[in-house]
Protein backbone atom coordinates (compact mmCIF):
# COMPACT_ATOMS: atom_id res chain seq x y z
CA MET A 1 -0.12 -0.01 0.25
CA ARG A 2 2.79 2.32 0.61
CA HIS A 3 4.65 1.79 -2.45
CA THR A 4 1.36 2.27 -4.43
CA ARG A 5 0.50 5.58 -2.74
CA ALA A 6 4.08 6.85 -3.26
CA PHE A 7 4.20 5.39 -7.15
CA TYR A 8 1.35 7.81 -7.81
CA CYS A 9 2.63 10.38 -6.05
CA ALA A 10 6.04 10.72 -7.63
CA GLN A 11 4.28 9.72 -10.91
CA ALA A 12 2.17 12.97 -11.07
CA TRP A 13 5.30 15.41 -9.83
CA CYS A 14 7.08 14.50 -12.74
CA GLY A 15 4.13 14.20 -15.15
CA ALA A 16 4.49 10.67 -15.96
CA PRO A 17 1.67 9.06 -17.97
CA PRO A 18 -1.47 8.97 -16.05
CA GLY A 19 -2.14 5.23 -16.58
CA GLY A 20 0.82 4.34 -14.79
CA TYR A 21 3.61 1.73 -16.52
CA THR A 22 2.94 -1.50 -17.81
CA SER A 23 5.40 -4.69 -17.65
CA ARG A 24 5.93 -4.30 -21.30
CA PRO A 25 9.76 -5.21 -21.46
CA ASP A 26 10.02 -3.91 -25.38
CA THR A 27 8.71 -0.53 -24.26
CA LEU A 28 10.08 0.19 -21.22
CA ARG A 29 13.55 -1.45 -21.14
CA LYS A 30 14.31 0.68 -24.26
CA ALA A 31 13.55 4.04 -22.58
CA ALA A 32 15.77 3.38 -19.63
CA VAL A 33 18.65 1.58 -21.08
CA VAL A 34 21.12 4.38 -20.81
CA GLY A 35 20.96 4.51 -17.18
CA SER A 36 20.19 0.69 -16.37
CA SER A 37 23.38 0.26 -14.83
CA LEU A 38 23.31 3.22 -12.26
CA PRO A 39 22.23 2.59 -8.32
CA SER A 40 18.78 4.09 -7.26
CA ARG A 41 20.83 6.02 -4.76
CA LEU A 42 22.47 8.12 -7.48
CA ILE A 43 19.48 8.11 -9.85
CA SER A 44 16.94 9.52 -7.11
CA PRO A 45 18.87 12.94 -6.52
CA PHE A 46 19.61 13.22 -10.05
CA PHE A 47 16.15 12.83 -10.97
CA VAL A 48 15.17 15.52 -8.31
CA LEU A 49 17.84 18.10 -9.52
CA ILE A 50 16.55 17.98 -13.24
CA TRP A 51 12.68 18.14 -11.93
CA SER A 52 13.76 21.45 -9.78
CA THR A 53 15.06 22.95 -12.90
CA GLY A 54 11.56 23.51 -14.26
CA PHE A 55 10.78 26.33 -12.11
CA VAL A 56 14.16 28.21 -13.08
CA VAL A 57 13.34 27.45 -17.00
CA ALA A 58 10.23 29.24 -16.67
CA ARG A 59 12.32 32.40 -15.66
CA TYR A 60 14.71 31.78 -18.76
CA GLY A 61 11.72 31.22 -21.31
CA LEU A 62 8.89 33.52 -20.23
CA PRO A 63 11.05 36.76 -21.21
CA TYR A 64 10.44 35.75 -24.72
CA ALA A 65 6.90 33.62 -25.12
CA GLU A 66 3.74 33.82 -23.02
CA PRO A 67 3.18 30.84 -20.51
CA LEU A 68 0.62 29.20 -22.74
CA THR A 69 2.25 29.63 -26.00
CA PHE A 70 5.62 28.17 -24.41
CA LEU A 71 3.72 25.44 -22.73
CA SER A 72 1.83 24.69 -26.49
CA MET A 73 5.29 24.85 -27.88
CA ARG A 74 6.72 22.27 -25.32
CA PHE A 75 3.73 19.73 -25.56
CA ALA A 76 4.12 20.03 -29.38
CA GLY A 77 7.83 19.25 -29.56
CA VAL A 78 7.03 16.06 -27.21
CA LEU A 79 4.71 14.87 -29.51
CA MET A 80 7.10 15.34 -32.45
CA VAL A 81 9.85 13.69 -30.51
CA LEU A 82 7.83 10.74 -29.54
CA ALA A 83 5.74 10.19 -32.66
CA PRO A 84 8.73 8.41 -34.71
CA PHE A 85 8.26 5.53 -31.98
CA SER A 86 4.52 5.04 -32.04
CA ALA A 87 4.82 1.95 -34.13
CA GLY A 88 3.27 -1.27 -32.65
CA ILE A 89 1.75 0.65 -29.82
CA ALA A 90 -0.75 -1.16 -27.63
CA TRP A 91 -3.68 1.56 -27.51
CA PRO A 92 -6.02 1.71 -24.82
CA GLY A 93 -9.90 1.20 -25.23
CA ARG A 94 -12.05 4.51 -25.92
CA ARG A 95 -13.31 4.60 -22.12
CA GLN A 96 -9.85 4.24 -20.66
CA GLY A 97 -8.44 6.81 -23.16
CA VAL A 98 -10.78 9.38 -22.24
CA HIS A 99 -10.03 8.68 -18.49
CA MET A 100 -6.22 8.97 -19.23
CA ALA A 101 -6.56 12.09 -21.13
CA VAL A 102 -8.68 13.61 -18.16
CA ALA A 103 -5.83 12.71 -16.17
CA GLY A 104 -3.18 14.31 -18.31
CA VAL A 105 -4.98 17.68 -18.90
CA LEU A 106 -4.88 17.97 -14.86
CA LEU A 107 -1.39 17.03 -14.49
CA GLN A 108 0.09 18.89 -17.55
CA ALA A 109 -2.12 21.71 -18.85
CA GLY A 110 -3.92 22.37 -15.39
CA TYR A 111 -0.36 22.08 -13.12
CA LEU A 112 2.18 23.32 -15.55
CA GLY A 113 -0.47 26.03 -16.84
CA GLY A 114 -1.22 27.01 -13.39
CA VAL A 115 2.68 27.20 -12.33
CA TRP A 116 3.67 29.23 -15.52
CA ILE A 117 1.39 31.81 -15.35
CA ALA A 118 1.69 32.49 -11.78
CA ILE A 119 5.67 33.03 -12.61
CA HIS A 120 4.73 35.09 -15.38
CA LEU A 121 2.22 37.39 -13.12
CA GLY A 122 5.49 37.99 -11.13
CA MET A 123 5.31 35.34 -8.44
CA GLY A 124 9.08 33.93 -7.79
CA ALA A 125 10.20 30.67 -8.67
CA GLY A 126 10.76 29.56 -5.06
CA LEU A 127 7.26 30.69 -4.10
CA ALA A 128 5.64 28.67 -6.78
CA ALA A 129 7.55 25.77 -5.67
CA LEU A 130 6.52 26.04 -2.12
CA VAL A 131 2.93 26.24 -2.76
CA VAL A 132 2.91 23.27 -5.38
CA GLY A 133 5.07 21.57 -2.35
CA LEU A 134 1.78 20.95 -0.73
CA GLN A 135 0.80 18.32 -3.13
CA PRO A 136 1.82 15.39 -0.98
CA LEU A 137 0.08 16.58 1.89
CA LEU A 138 -3.06 16.76 -0.03
CA THR A 139 -2.61 13.73 -1.48
CA ALA A 140 -2.13 12.00 1.52
CA VAL A 141 -5.30 13.39 2.93
CA ALA A 142 -7.22 12.35 0.19
CA GLY A 143 -5.77 8.77 0.59
CA ARG A 144 -7.76 8.69 3.72
CA TRP A 145 -11.12 8.41 1.47
CA MET A 146 -9.41 5.80 -0.73
CA GLY A 147 -8.44 3.25 1.76
CA GLU A 148 -4.85 4.45 1.89
CA PRO A 149 -4.35 6.48 5.24
CA PRO A 150 -0.99 7.80 5.88
CA SER A 151 0.76 6.19 8.77
CA ALA A 152 2.00 8.69 11.61
CA ARG A 153 5.91 8.76 10.65
CA GLN A 154 4.73 9.83 7.00
CA TRP A 155 2.62 12.60 8.36
CA ALA A 156 5.61 13.48 10.50
CA GLY A 157 7.88 13.47 7.51
CA LEU A 158 5.35 15.59 5.31
CA VAL A 159 4.74 17.79 7.71
CA LEU A 160 8.49 18.54 8.80
CA GLY A 161 9.01 18.70 5.03
CA PHE A 162 6.56 21.41 4.31
CA VAL A 163 8.04 23.29 7.36
CA GLY A 164 11.38 23.10 6.04
CA VAL A 165 10.14 24.21 2.71
CA ALA A 166 8.59 27.02 4.15
CA LEU A 167 11.96 28.55 5.71
CA VAL A 168 13.61 27.98 2.45
CA VAL A 169 11.14 30.46 0.68
CA GLY A 170 9.35 32.12 3.33
CA ASN A 171 11.55 35.07 3.95
CA ARG A 172 11.50 36.10 0.43
CA ILE A 173 7.34 36.44 0.47
CA GLY A 174 7.42 40.32 0.63
CA THR A 175 9.70 40.81 -2.42
CA MET A 176 8.64 38.11 -4.81
CA GLY A 177 5.90 40.01 -6.48
CA LEU A 178 3.12 38.11 -5.29
CA THR A 179 -0.10 39.34 -6.16
CA TRP A 180 -3.76 37.54 -5.46
CA GLN A 181 -3.97 36.44 -9.16
CA ALA A 182 -0.62 34.94 -9.24
CA LEU A 183 -1.43 33.40 -5.91
CA ALA A 184 -4.79 32.02 -7.22
CA PHE A 185 -3.00 30.48 -10.16
CA ALA A 186 -0.49 28.71 -7.95
CA VAL A 187 -3.33 27.36 -5.75
CA ALA A 188 -5.15 26.19 -8.99
CA ALA A 189 -1.73 24.15 -10.08
CA LEU A 190 -1.60 22.72 -6.69
CA LEU A 191 -5.24 21.68 -6.89
CA SER A 192 -5.10 20.40 -10.36
CA ILE A 193 -1.74 18.37 -9.84
CA THR A 194 -3.92 16.61 -6.55
CA ALA A 195 -6.86 15.75 -8.72
CA GLY A 196 -5.11 14.21 -11.26
CA THR A 197 -3.03 12.13 -9.19
CA VAL A 198 -6.47 11.12 -7.33
CA TYR A 199 -7.94 10.56 -10.46
CA GLN A 200 -5.44 8.42 -12.28
CA ARG A 201 -5.15 6.24 -9.10
CA ARG A 202 -8.97 5.54 -9.38
CA PHE A 203 -9.51 5.48 -13.11
CA CYS A 204 -6.43 4.56 -15.05
CA PRO A 205 -4.57 1.41 -14.71
CA GLY A 206 -1.41 0.45 -16.32
CA VAL A 207 -1.01 1.58 -20.14
CA ASP A 208 1.99 1.24 -22.77
CA LEU A 209 4.59 4.12 -21.79
CA ARG A 210 4.45 5.60 -25.29
CA ALA A 211 0.45 5.37 -25.54
CA GLY A 212 0.28 7.14 -22.02
CA LEU A 213 2.47 9.86 -23.26
CA LEU A 214 1.13 10.35 -26.43
CA LEU A 215 -2.39 10.76 -25.16
CA GLN A 216 -1.34 12.58 -22.43
CA PHE A 217 0.62 15.66 -24.20
CA GLY A 218 -2.11 15.52 -26.94
CA ALA A 219 -5.06 16.16 -24.85
CA SER A 220 -3.09 18.78 -23.21
CA LEU A 221 -2.16 20.52 -26.42
CA ILE A 222 -5.63 20.23 -27.22
CA VAL A 223 -6.64 22.35 -24.32
CA VAL A 224 -3.83 24.77 -23.85
CA LEU A 225 -3.28 25.70 -27.48
CA PRO A 226 -7.06 27.40 -28.02
CA ALA A 227 -6.06 28.74 -24.75
CA ALA A 228 -3.12 30.52 -25.73
CA TRP A 229 -4.88 31.87 -28.76
CA MET A 230 -7.54 33.33 -27.08
CA PHE A 231 -5.88 35.18 -23.98
CA GLU A 232 -2.44 35.62 -25.43
CA THR A 233 -0.85 37.41 -28.14
CA MET A 234 1.34 33.96 -29.02
CA ALA A 235 4.11 36.26 -30.17
CA VAL A 236 7.54 34.27 -29.95
CA GLN A 237 11.10 36.00 -29.70
CA TRP A 238 13.39 33.27 -30.65
CA THR A 239 16.66 33.64 -28.93
CA TRP A 240 19.12 31.64 -27.33
CA PRO A 241 17.80 31.36 -23.89
CA LEU A 242 14.18 30.68 -25.25
CA ALA A 243 15.39 27.72 -27.52
CA GLY A 244 17.66 26.29 -24.62
CA ALA A 245 14.71 26.49 -22.28
CA TRP A 246 12.24 24.92 -24.92
CA ALA A 247 14.82 21.92 -25.63
CA TRP A 248 15.28 21.59 -22.01
CA SER A 249 11.71 21.35 -21.17
CA VAL A 250 11.13 18.82 -24.21
CA PHE A 251 14.04 16.46 -23.69
CA ALA A 252 15.00 16.94 -20.03
CA LEU A 253 11.87 17.50 -18.20
CA SER A 254 8.95 15.64 -20.08
CA ILE A 255 11.16 13.03 -21.51
CA GLY A 256 14.35 12.40 -19.56
CA ALA A 257 12.64 12.75 -16.03
CA ILE A 258 10.09 9.86 -17.09
CA CYS A 259 12.78 7.72 -18.16
CA LEU A 260 14.34 8.48 -14.72
CA LEU A 261 11.22 7.62 -12.62
CA PHE A 262 10.49 4.31 -14.66
CA LEU A 263 14.07 3.09 -13.40
CA LEU A 264 13.32 4.21 -10.02
CA ILE A 265 9.76 2.31 -9.85
CA ARG A 266 10.73 -0.61 -11.62
CA ARG A 267 13.41 -0.80 -8.41
CA GLY A 268 11.07 -0.21 -5.75
CA ALA A 269 12.50 3.16 -5.29
CA ALA A 270 9.06 5.03 -5.73
CA THR A 271 9.08 5.66 -1.97
CA ARG A 272 12.14 7.58 -2.39
CA VAL A 273 11.13 9.97 -5.30
CA ALA A 274 8.20 10.90 -3.27
CA SER A 275 9.82 11.84 -0.26
CA LEU A 276 12.82 13.69 -2.14
CA MET A 277 10.03 16.08 -3.97
CA TYR A 278 10.29 17.83 -0.96
CA LEU A 279 13.89 18.90 -1.70
CA THR A 280 12.82 20.40 -4.93
CA PRO A 281 11.94 24.13 -3.51
CA ALA A 282 15.34 24.16 -1.81
CA VAL A 283 17.29 23.24 -5.11
CA THR A 284 15.18 25.55 -6.89
CA ALA A 285 16.45 28.39 -4.54
CA LEU A 286 19.84 27.23 -4.80
CA MET A 287 19.67 27.07 -8.62
CA ALA A 288 17.91 30.69 -8.40
CA TRP A 289 21.07 31.93 -6.69
CA ALA A 290 23.47 30.41 -8.85
CA ALA A 291 21.86 31.45 -12.07
CA PHE A 292 19.88 34.92 -10.84
CA ASP A 293 22.25 35.81 -8.05
CA GLU A 294 19.18 35.71 -5.64
CA PRO A 295 20.32 35.87 -2.38
CA LEU A 296 20.64 32.75 0.09
CA THR A 297 20.41 33.43 3.70
CA ALA A 298 20.96 31.45 6.78
CA THR A 299 17.26 30.85 7.17
CA MET A 300 16.99 29.42 3.92
CA VAL A 301 19.96 27.06 4.57
CA ALA A 302 18.23 25.75 7.64
CA GLY A 303 15.16 25.11 5.81
CA MET A 304 16.98 22.91 3.42
CA ALA A 305 18.70 21.33 6.36
CA LEU A 306 15.26 20.69 8.01
CA SER A 307 14.26 19.21 4.61
CA ALA A 308 16.78 16.94 4.19
CA PHE A 309 16.22 15.74 7.85
CA ALA A 310 12.56 15.20 6.76
CA VAL A 311 13.26 13.07 3.85
CA ALA A 312 15.26 10.74 6.13
CA TRP A 313 12.54 10.51 8.32
CA ALA A 314 9.85 9.65 5.93
CA GLN A 315 12.04 7.05 4.33
CA GLY A 316 12.90 5.28 7.65
CA LYS A 317 11.52 2.20 9.00
CA ARG A 318 8.38 2.51 10.79
């Protein structure tokens, strides 16, 4: 039960296929061949490091493209990369395909759209990471109504992790351009990823990896592209920072992170990934300090230490 809940929590954080992963060796082993010989203890922090760049990438890309426009290009890019590998896919039935599309829209269009719009409206990357960092707590609460109540140790680890996250970015809230509009979109992203996690857990059994990715990003593109056309100018200034942000979003975040997640899940390390997600805001703060010269105070360092302790606590034996 513990590993099942952790699997879907980690899956949602990285935007993995909403139906989960099947045991089809021809599809999954090819996706993970590069890192198949690496130990999980090395892959786990590397996965979190890549995922943490998602908030920093937004700062690089948003000056040159509006949020929904950029996400439309990102989703289209993923589809173009995956299309040549679509031969022989075991497509799900119509009913399951609809469920997968709904979960994909929640986990991709809703979550990423909310985060990128919030940052576009002036919210700092660290604060956005803090708000959506509540997702494991909300998912754990929802688990009580799904027959998967969290243990006392897991609750303690989650709460301590959030306290550490709050320390990392809490002293910067007053200087991060926070508005009610930006906060509303960040909260919408939090609710969307939580709802997507619960929805896929309830309605989406395992599917072929390629089918899940294509359906997920295809449905998200169908939702995001018209919204960009209606509410944005869709003007794009092609620069090297924008090209780099787009390429990283497609290959590292949307594809590479999923392959790394598969490796961890196949080795039974999904619980470790779910716990390590609390380190994302701390790692984001470090990246923002290195890339944008944002201040890194003693309070923030203390928060990172507390988050690290919370990770060890949540992963410890009960």
